[in-house]
Amino acid sequence: MKGLNISRALRAALIGLAVAGFAGFARADIKDYEFKLVEPTVTVGKDKIVTVQLINKTTGKPVPDAVIFATRLDMAPEGMPEMATRIAPMPGGESGAYQFKATFGMAGRWLLSLGAKVQGETGTVDGKLVITAQK
Ligand SMILES: [Cu+2]
């Protein structure tokens, strides 16, 4: 009976240590990252390239090894949330820059919704960026 109590206490202590250790590791937070448009405007038309960076706000530097995905591109800023266009990821690009290809069928402001997974971080970075398509 006494042995059982000791092992229980030991187990609780070990769990406490593990939790404390994990919290100590999670110094960088998923909230420390934000998306940035490299070029805020595009010309209206087919197959336009949109380049984004994921910035680590604590260092001010772009993050090169993230997985970025575009979830939606639509004209919500112009009161046309139903006017969506397909957006496709593009391979390559500079380190820390992530490119997508989309057709901007109308001049005005488009809302790009993005998500990212960052190595070593828990959770997802969500972001919304406004791109202006010009004639
Ligand atoms: Cu529109």
Short mmCIF file of N, CA and C and ligand atoms in Angstrom, two decimals:
data_model
loop_
_atom_site.label_atom_id
_atom_site.label_comp_id
_atom_site.label_asym_id
_atom_site.label_seq_id
_atom_site.Cartn_x
_atom_site.Cartn_y
_atom_site.Cartn_z
N MET A 1 0.83 -1.22 0.00
CA MET A 1 0.00 0.00 0.00
C MET A 1 0.85 1.25 0.00
N LYS A 2 1.90 1.23 0.84
CA LYS A 2 2.79 2.38 0.91
C LYS A 2 3.55 2.56 -0.42
N GLY A 3 4.01 1.43 -0.96
CA GLY A 3 4.73 1.44 -2.24
C GLY A 3 3.89 2.04 -3.35
N LEU A 4 2.64 1.70 -3.35
CA LEU A 4 1.74 2.22 -4.39
C LEU A 4 1.62 3.75 -4.29
N ASN A 5 1.51 4.24 -3.06
CA ASN A 5 1.41 5.70 -2.86
C ASN A 5 2.65 6.44 -3.36
N ILE A 6 3.82 5.85 -3.08
CA ILE A 6 5.07 6.48 -3.51
C ILE A 6 5.14 6.54 -5.04
N SER A 7 4.80 5.43 -5.67
CA SER A 7 4.91 5.41 -7.12
C SER A 7 3.90 6.39 -7.75
N ARG A 8 2.78 6.55 -7.12
CA ARG A 8 1.79 7.53 -7.60
C ARG A 8 2.34 8.95 -7.51
N ALA A 9 2.94 9.24 -6.35
CA ALA A 9 3.52 10.56 -6.13
C ALA A 9 4.64 10.83 -7.13
N LEU A 10 5.45 9.79 -7.38
CA LEU A 10 6.55 9.91 -8.32
C LEU A 10 6.03 10.18 -9.73
N ARG A 11 5.00 9.43 -10.09
CA ARG A 11 4.43 9.60 -11.42
C ARG A 11 3.87 11.03 -11.60
N ALA A 12 3.18 11.52 -10.57
CA ALA A 12 2.63 12.88 -10.63
C ALA A 12 3.76 13.90 -10.78
N ALA A 13 4.86 13.67 -10.07
CA ALA A 13 6.00 14.58 -10.14
C ALA A 13 6.61 14.56 -11.53
N LEU A 14 6.71 13.37 -12.11
CA LEU A 14 7.30 13.24 -13.46
C LEU A 14 6.42 13.94 -14.50
N ILE A 15 5.11 13.78 -14.36
CA ILE A 15 4.20 14.44 -15.30
C ILE A 15 4.34 15.95 -15.17
N GLY A 16 4.45 16.42 -13.92
CA GLY A 16 4.63 17.85 -13.68
C GLY A 16 5.89 18.37 -14.34
N LEU A 17 6.97 17.60 -14.24
CA LEU A 17 8.24 17.99 -14.88
C LEU A 17 8.11 18.04 -16.39
N ALA A 18 7.44 17.04 -16.94
CA ALA A 18 7.27 16.98 -18.40
C ALA A 18 6.48 18.18 -18.90
N VAL A 19 5.43 18.55 -18.18
CA VAL A 19 4.61 19.70 -18.57
C VAL A 19 5.43 20.99 -18.50
N ALA A 20 6.19 21.14 -17.42
CA ALA A 20 7.02 22.33 -17.24
C ALA A 20 8.06 22.42 -18.34
N GLY A 21 8.66 21.28 -18.68
CA GLY A 21 9.68 21.24 -19.73
C GLY A 21 9.11 21.62 -21.07
N PHE A 22 7.92 21.12 -21.38
CA PHE A 22 7.28 21.42 -22.65
C PHE A 22 6.97 22.92 -22.75
N ALA A 23 6.46 23.49 -21.67
CA ALA A 23 6.13 24.91 -21.66
C ALA A 23 7.39 25.74 -21.86
N GLY A 24 8.50 25.29 -21.28
CA GLY A 24 9.76 26.00 -21.43
C GLY A 24 10.24 26.01 -22.87
N PHE A 25 9.99 24.92 -23.60
CA PHE A 25 10.41 24.81 -25.00
C PHE A 25 9.59 25.71 -25.91
N ALA A 26 8.32 25.87 -25.60
CA ALA A 26 7.41 26.58 -26.50
C ALA A 26 7.56 28.09 -26.34
N ARG A 27 8.78 28.57 -26.48
CA ARG A 27 9.04 30.00 -26.32
C ARG A 27 8.52 30.80 -27.52
N ALA A 28 8.88 30.33 -28.73
CA ALA A 28 8.32 30.98 -29.92
C ALA A 28 6.87 30.54 -30.01
N ASP A 29 6.02 31.45 -30.39
CA ASP A 29 4.59 31.16 -30.43
C ASP A 29 4.11 31.30 -31.87
N ILE A 30 3.05 30.57 -32.19
CA ILE A 30 2.49 30.63 -33.53
C ILE A 30 1.98 32.05 -33.83
N LYS A 31 1.67 32.81 -32.77
CA LYS A 31 1.21 34.20 -32.93
C LYS A 31 2.35 35.16 -33.33
N ASP A 32 3.57 34.65 -33.28
CA ASP A 32 4.73 35.49 -33.64
C ASP A 32 4.96 35.56 -35.15
N TYR A 33 4.08 34.94 -35.93
CA TYR A 33 4.26 34.92 -37.37
C TYR A 33 3.14 35.67 -38.06
N GLU A 34 3.49 36.33 -39.16
CA GLU A 34 2.44 36.99 -39.94
C GLU A 34 2.79 36.96 -41.42
N PHE A 35 1.75 36.99 -42.24
CA PHE A 35 1.93 37.00 -43.68
C PHE A 35 2.14 38.42 -44.18
N LYS A 36 2.89 38.51 -45.28
CA LYS A 36 3.15 39.81 -45.90
C LYS A 36 3.15 39.62 -47.41
N LEU A 37 2.51 40.56 -48.11
CA LEU A 37 2.53 40.52 -49.57
C LEU A 37 3.83 41.17 -50.05
N VAL A 38 4.52 40.52 -50.96
CA VAL A 38 5.75 41.12 -51.51
C VAL A 38 5.37 42.27 -52.44
N GLU A 39 4.30 42.08 -53.21
CA GLU A 39 3.82 43.13 -54.13
C GLU A 39 2.31 43.26 -53.93
N PRO A 40 1.83 44.42 -53.46
CA PRO A 40 0.40 44.53 -53.10
C PRO A 40 -0.54 44.69 -54.30
N THR A 41 0.02 44.88 -55.51
CA THR A 41 -0.86 45.04 -56.67
C THR A 41 -0.50 44.02 -57.76
N VAL A 42 -1.50 43.68 -58.56
CA VAL A 42 -1.30 42.84 -59.75
C VAL A 42 -2.05 43.53 -60.89
N THR A 43 -1.79 43.11 -62.12
CA THR A 43 -2.61 43.60 -63.22
C THR A 43 -3.73 42.58 -63.45
N VAL A 44 -4.87 43.10 -63.85
CA VAL A 44 -6.01 42.24 -64.12
C VAL A 44 -5.65 41.28 -65.25
N GLY A 45 -6.04 40.01 -65.12
CA GLY A 45 -5.79 39.05 -66.18
C GLY A 45 -5.52 37.65 -65.67
N LYS A 46 -5.15 36.81 -66.63
CA LYS A 46 -4.93 35.38 -66.33
C LYS A 46 -3.54 35.12 -65.79
N ASP A 47 -3.43 34.07 -64.97
CA ASP A 47 -2.15 33.53 -64.52
C ASP A 47 -1.23 34.59 -63.91
N LYS A 48 -1.75 35.37 -63.03
CA LYS A 48 -0.92 36.36 -62.33
C LYS A 48 -0.27 35.71 -61.12
N ILE A 49 0.95 36.12 -60.85
CA ILE A 49 1.70 35.53 -59.73
C ILE A 49 1.59 36.43 -58.50
N VAL A 50 1.23 35.79 -57.39
CA VAL A 50 1.17 36.48 -56.09
C VAL A 50 2.27 35.89 -55.22
N THR A 51 3.10 36.75 -54.65
CA THR A 51 4.19 36.28 -53.80
C THR A 51 3.98 36.75 -52.38
N VAL A 52 4.03 35.82 -51.46
CA VAL A 52 3.88 36.17 -50.04
C VAL A 52 5.09 35.68 -49.25
N GLN A 53 5.30 36.31 -48.14
CA GLN A 53 6.31 35.86 -47.18
C GLN A 53 5.62 35.61 -45.86
N LEU A 54 6.20 34.71 -45.10
CA LEU A 54 5.76 34.51 -43.72
C LEU A 54 6.87 35.10 -42.86
N ILE A 55 6.53 36.12 -42.08
CA ILE A 55 7.53 36.85 -41.30
C ILE A 55 7.49 36.40 -39.83
N ASN A 56 8.64 36.12 -39.29
CA ASN A 56 8.77 35.90 -37.85
C ASN A 56 8.90 37.28 -37.21
N LYS A 57 7.88 37.71 -36.51
CA LYS A 57 7.85 39.09 -35.98
C LYS A 57 8.92 39.34 -34.92
N THR A 58 9.38 38.29 -34.26
CA THR A 58 10.39 38.50 -33.22
C THR A 58 11.77 38.78 -33.84
N THR A 59 12.00 38.27 -35.06
CA THR A 59 13.29 38.50 -35.72
C THR A 59 13.15 39.45 -36.91
N GLY A 60 11.93 39.62 -37.41
CA GLY A 60 11.69 40.44 -38.60
C GLY A 60 12.08 39.75 -39.89
N LYS A 61 12.43 38.46 -39.80
CA LYS A 61 12.93 37.75 -40.99
C LYS A 61 11.89 36.80 -41.57
N PRO A 62 11.96 36.59 -42.90
CA PRO A 62 11.07 35.60 -43.51
C PRO A 62 11.44 34.18 -43.10
N VAL A 63 10.43 33.33 -43.02
CA VAL A 63 10.61 31.94 -42.62
C VAL A 63 10.67 31.09 -43.88
N PRO A 64 11.79 30.39 -44.13
CA PRO A 64 11.95 29.68 -45.40
C PRO A 64 11.31 28.30 -45.46
N ASP A 65 11.05 27.65 -44.35
CA ASP A 65 10.69 26.23 -44.39
C ASP A 65 9.26 25.95 -43.95
N ALA A 66 8.39 26.93 -44.16
CA ALA A 66 6.99 26.75 -43.76
C ALA A 66 6.19 26.11 -44.89
N VAL A 67 5.06 25.56 -44.52
CA VAL A 67 4.12 25.05 -45.53
C VAL A 67 2.97 26.03 -45.59
N ILE A 68 2.86 26.71 -46.73
CA ILE A 68 1.84 27.76 -46.88
C ILE A 68 0.75 27.25 -47.81
N PHE A 69 -0.47 27.47 -47.44
CA PHE A 69 -1.56 27.09 -48.33
C PHE A 69 -2.56 28.21 -48.43
N ALA A 70 -3.05 28.42 -49.64
CA ALA A 70 -4.06 29.44 -49.87
C ALA A 70 -5.41 28.78 -49.76
N THR A 71 -6.28 29.36 -48.97
CA THR A 71 -7.57 28.74 -48.79
C THR A 71 -8.65 29.39 -49.67
N ARG A 72 -8.45 30.67 -49.99
CA ARG A 72 -9.49 31.35 -50.78
C ARG A 72 -8.97 32.68 -51.32
N LEU A 73 -9.49 33.05 -52.48
CA LEU A 73 -9.22 34.37 -53.06
C LEU A 73 -10.54 34.89 -53.61
N ASP A 74 -11.05 35.93 -53.01
CA ASP A 74 -12.34 36.45 -53.46
C ASP A 74 -12.39 37.97 -53.34
N MET A 75 -13.49 38.54 -53.80
CA MET A 75 -13.60 40.00 -53.82
C MET A 75 -14.42 40.55 -52.65
N ALA A 76 -14.31 39.92 -51.51
CA ALA A 76 -15.03 40.39 -50.31
C ALA A 76 -14.78 41.88 -50.01
N PRO A 77 -13.55 42.40 -50.19
CA PRO A 77 -13.35 43.83 -49.89
C PRO A 77 -14.17 44.77 -50.77
N GLU A 78 -14.66 44.28 -51.91
CA GLU A 78 -15.50 45.10 -52.80
C GLU A 78 -16.97 44.73 -52.65
N GLY A 79 -17.31 44.00 -51.59
CA GLY A 79 -18.71 43.61 -51.38
C GLY A 79 -19.14 42.46 -52.27
N MET A 80 -18.14 41.68 -52.78
CA MET A 80 -18.46 40.54 -53.65
C MET A 80 -17.80 39.27 -53.11
N PRO A 81 -18.18 38.86 -51.90
CA PRO A 81 -17.52 37.67 -51.32
C PRO A 81 -17.77 36.40 -52.12
N GLU A 82 -18.85 36.41 -52.92
CA GLU A 82 -19.17 35.22 -53.72
C GLU A 82 -18.33 35.15 -54.99
N MET A 83 -17.63 36.25 -55.31
CA MET A 83 -16.80 36.25 -56.52
C MET A 83 -15.40 35.73 -56.16
N ALA A 84 -15.26 34.42 -56.26
CA ALA A 84 -14.00 33.77 -55.90
C ALA A 84 -13.30 33.29 -57.17
N THR A 85 -11.99 33.19 -57.09
CA THR A 85 -11.22 32.69 -58.22
C THR A 85 -10.29 31.59 -57.72
N ARG A 86 -9.92 30.69 -58.60
CA ARG A 86 -9.05 29.59 -58.21
C ARG A 86 -7.62 30.11 -58.00
N ILE A 87 -6.97 29.59 -56.98
CA ILE A 87 -5.58 29.97 -56.72
C ILE A 87 -4.76 28.70 -56.52
N ALA A 88 -3.63 28.64 -57.23
CA ALA A 88 -2.82 27.42 -57.21
C ALA A 88 -1.40 27.73 -56.73
N PRO A 89 -0.85 26.85 -55.90
CA PRO A 89 0.53 27.07 -55.46
C PRO A 89 1.51 26.84 -56.61
N MET A 90 2.61 27.60 -56.59
CA MET A 90 3.66 27.47 -57.61
C MET A 90 4.92 26.94 -56.94
N PRO A 91 5.60 26.02 -57.60
CA PRO A 91 6.87 25.53 -57.02
C PRO A 91 7.98 26.56 -57.18
N GLY A 92 9.03 26.37 -56.43
CA GLY A 92 10.22 27.23 -56.58
C GLY A 92 10.06 28.56 -55.89
N GLY A 93 10.71 29.56 -56.43
CA GLY A 93 10.71 30.87 -55.80
C GLY A 93 11.90 31.00 -54.85
N GLU A 94 12.14 32.21 -54.44
CA GLU A 94 13.26 32.47 -53.53
C GLU A 94 13.00 31.87 -52.16
N SER A 95 14.06 31.69 -51.42
CA SER A 95 13.94 31.17 -50.06
C SER A 95 13.11 32.14 -49.21
N GLY A 96 12.10 31.62 -48.55
CA GLY A 96 11.26 32.46 -47.70
C GLY A 96 10.14 33.15 -48.46
N ALA A 97 10.05 32.93 -49.78
CA ALA A 97 8.96 33.51 -50.58
C ALA A 97 8.11 32.37 -51.13
N TYR A 98 6.82 32.55 -51.08
CA TYR A 98 5.90 31.51 -51.51
C TYR A 98 5.00 32.11 -52.59
N GLN A 99 4.89 31.39 -53.72
CA GLN A 99 4.17 31.95 -54.85
C GLN A 99 2.92 31.17 -55.20
N PHE A 100 1.94 31.92 -55.67
CA PHE A 100 0.67 31.34 -56.10
C PHE A 100 0.30 31.96 -57.44
N LYS A 101 -0.47 31.21 -58.21
CA LYS A 101 -0.93 31.70 -59.50
C LYS A 101 -2.45 31.79 -59.46
N ALA A 102 -2.97 32.92 -59.95
CA ALA A 102 -4.43 33.10 -59.95
C ALA A 102 -4.84 34.01 -61.09
N THR A 103 -6.10 33.88 -61.44
CA THR A 103 -6.67 34.75 -62.46
C THR A 103 -7.51 35.83 -61.78
N PHE A 104 -7.14 37.07 -62.04
CA PHE A 104 -7.89 38.20 -61.48
C PHE A 104 -8.76 38.75 -62.60
N GLY A 105 -10.03 38.40 -62.56
CA GLY A 105 -10.93 38.71 -63.66
C GLY A 105 -11.56 40.09 -63.59
N MET A 106 -11.25 40.82 -62.56
CA MET A 106 -11.90 42.12 -62.38
C MET A 106 -10.98 43.03 -61.57
N ALA A 107 -10.97 44.31 -61.93
CA ALA A 107 -10.17 45.27 -61.18
C ALA A 107 -10.80 45.51 -59.81
N GLY A 108 -9.97 45.76 -58.82
CA GLY A 108 -10.46 46.03 -57.47
C GLY A 108 -9.68 45.25 -56.45
N ARG A 109 -10.20 45.28 -55.23
CA ARG A 109 -9.50 44.62 -54.13
C ARG A 109 -9.96 43.17 -53.96
N TRP A 110 -8.98 42.30 -53.81
CA TRP A 110 -9.22 40.87 -53.61
C TRP A 110 -8.67 40.47 -52.25
N LEU A 111 -9.38 39.56 -51.61
CA LEU A 111 -8.93 39.09 -50.29
C LEU A 111 -8.35 37.68 -50.42
N LEU A 112 -7.08 37.57 -50.04
CA LEU A 112 -6.41 36.27 -50.08
C LEU A 112 -6.36 35.71 -48.66
N SER A 113 -6.98 34.55 -48.46
CA SER A 113 -6.95 33.89 -47.14
C SER A 113 -5.88 32.80 -47.18
N LEU A 114 -4.99 32.86 -46.20
CA LEU A 114 -3.85 31.94 -46.16
C LEU A 114 -3.75 31.20 -44.84
N GLY A 115 -3.10 30.07 -44.90
CA GLY A 115 -2.76 29.34 -43.69
C GLY A 115 -1.31 28.88 -43.80
N ALA A 116 -0.67 28.64 -42.66
CA ALA A 116 0.70 28.14 -42.68
C ALA A 116 0.97 27.23 -41.50
N LYS A 117 1.79 26.23 -41.78
CA LYS A 117 2.34 25.38 -40.73
C LYS A 117 3.82 25.69 -40.65
N VAL A 118 4.31 25.93 -39.44
CA VAL A 118 5.71 26.29 -39.24
C VAL A 118 6.39 25.15 -38.49
N GLN A 119 7.56 24.76 -38.97
CA GLN A 119 8.31 23.69 -38.30
C GLN A 119 8.60 24.04 -36.85
N GLY A 120 8.31 23.13 -35.96
CA GLY A 120 8.59 23.33 -34.55
C GLY A 120 7.52 24.11 -33.79
N GLU A 121 6.47 24.53 -34.50
CA GLU A 121 5.40 25.29 -33.85
C GLU A 121 4.09 24.51 -33.90
N THR A 122 3.32 24.65 -32.85
CA THR A 122 2.01 24.01 -32.80
C THR A 122 0.97 24.97 -33.35
N GLY A 123 0.03 24.45 -34.08
CA GLY A 123 -1.06 25.28 -34.57
C GLY A 123 -0.82 25.78 -35.99
N THR A 124 -1.70 26.65 -36.42
CA THR A 124 -1.68 27.17 -37.78
C THR A 124 -1.68 28.69 -37.75
N VAL A 125 -0.88 29.29 -38.62
CA VAL A 125 -0.93 30.75 -38.79
C VAL A 125 -2.03 31.03 -39.80
N ASP A 126 -2.97 31.87 -39.43
CA ASP A 126 -4.02 32.27 -40.36
C ASP A 126 -3.81 33.72 -40.72
N GLY A 127 -4.03 34.05 -41.98
CA GLY A 127 -3.85 35.44 -42.39
C GLY A 127 -4.74 35.80 -43.54
N LYS A 128 -5.05 37.09 -43.63
CA LYS A 128 -5.84 37.60 -44.75
C LYS A 128 -5.11 38.81 -45.30
N LEU A 129 -4.90 38.82 -46.61
CA LEU A 129 -4.18 39.91 -47.26
C LEU A 129 -5.02 40.47 -48.38
N VAL A 130 -4.96 41.77 -48.57
CA VAL A 130 -5.70 42.42 -49.65
C VAL A 130 -4.76 42.72 -50.81
N ILE A 131 -5.12 42.22 -51.98
CA ILE A 131 -4.37 42.44 -53.21
C ILE A 131 -5.23 43.32 -54.11
N THR A 132 -4.63 44.36 -54.66
CA THR A 132 -5.39 45.22 -55.57
C THR A 132 -5.05 44.88 -57.02
N ALA A 133 -6.08 44.52 -57.76
CA ALA A 133 -5.90 44.25 -59.20
C ALA A 133 -6.20 45.52 -59.97
N GLN A 134 -5.26 45.89 -60.83
CA GLN A 134 -5.39 47.13 -61.60
C GLN A 134 -5.43 46.82 -63.10
N LYS A 135 -6.12 47.67 -63.84
CA LYS A 135 -6.21 47.52 -65.30
C LYS A 135 -4.87 47.87 -65.93
CU CU B 1 -15.84 41.43 -58.55
#
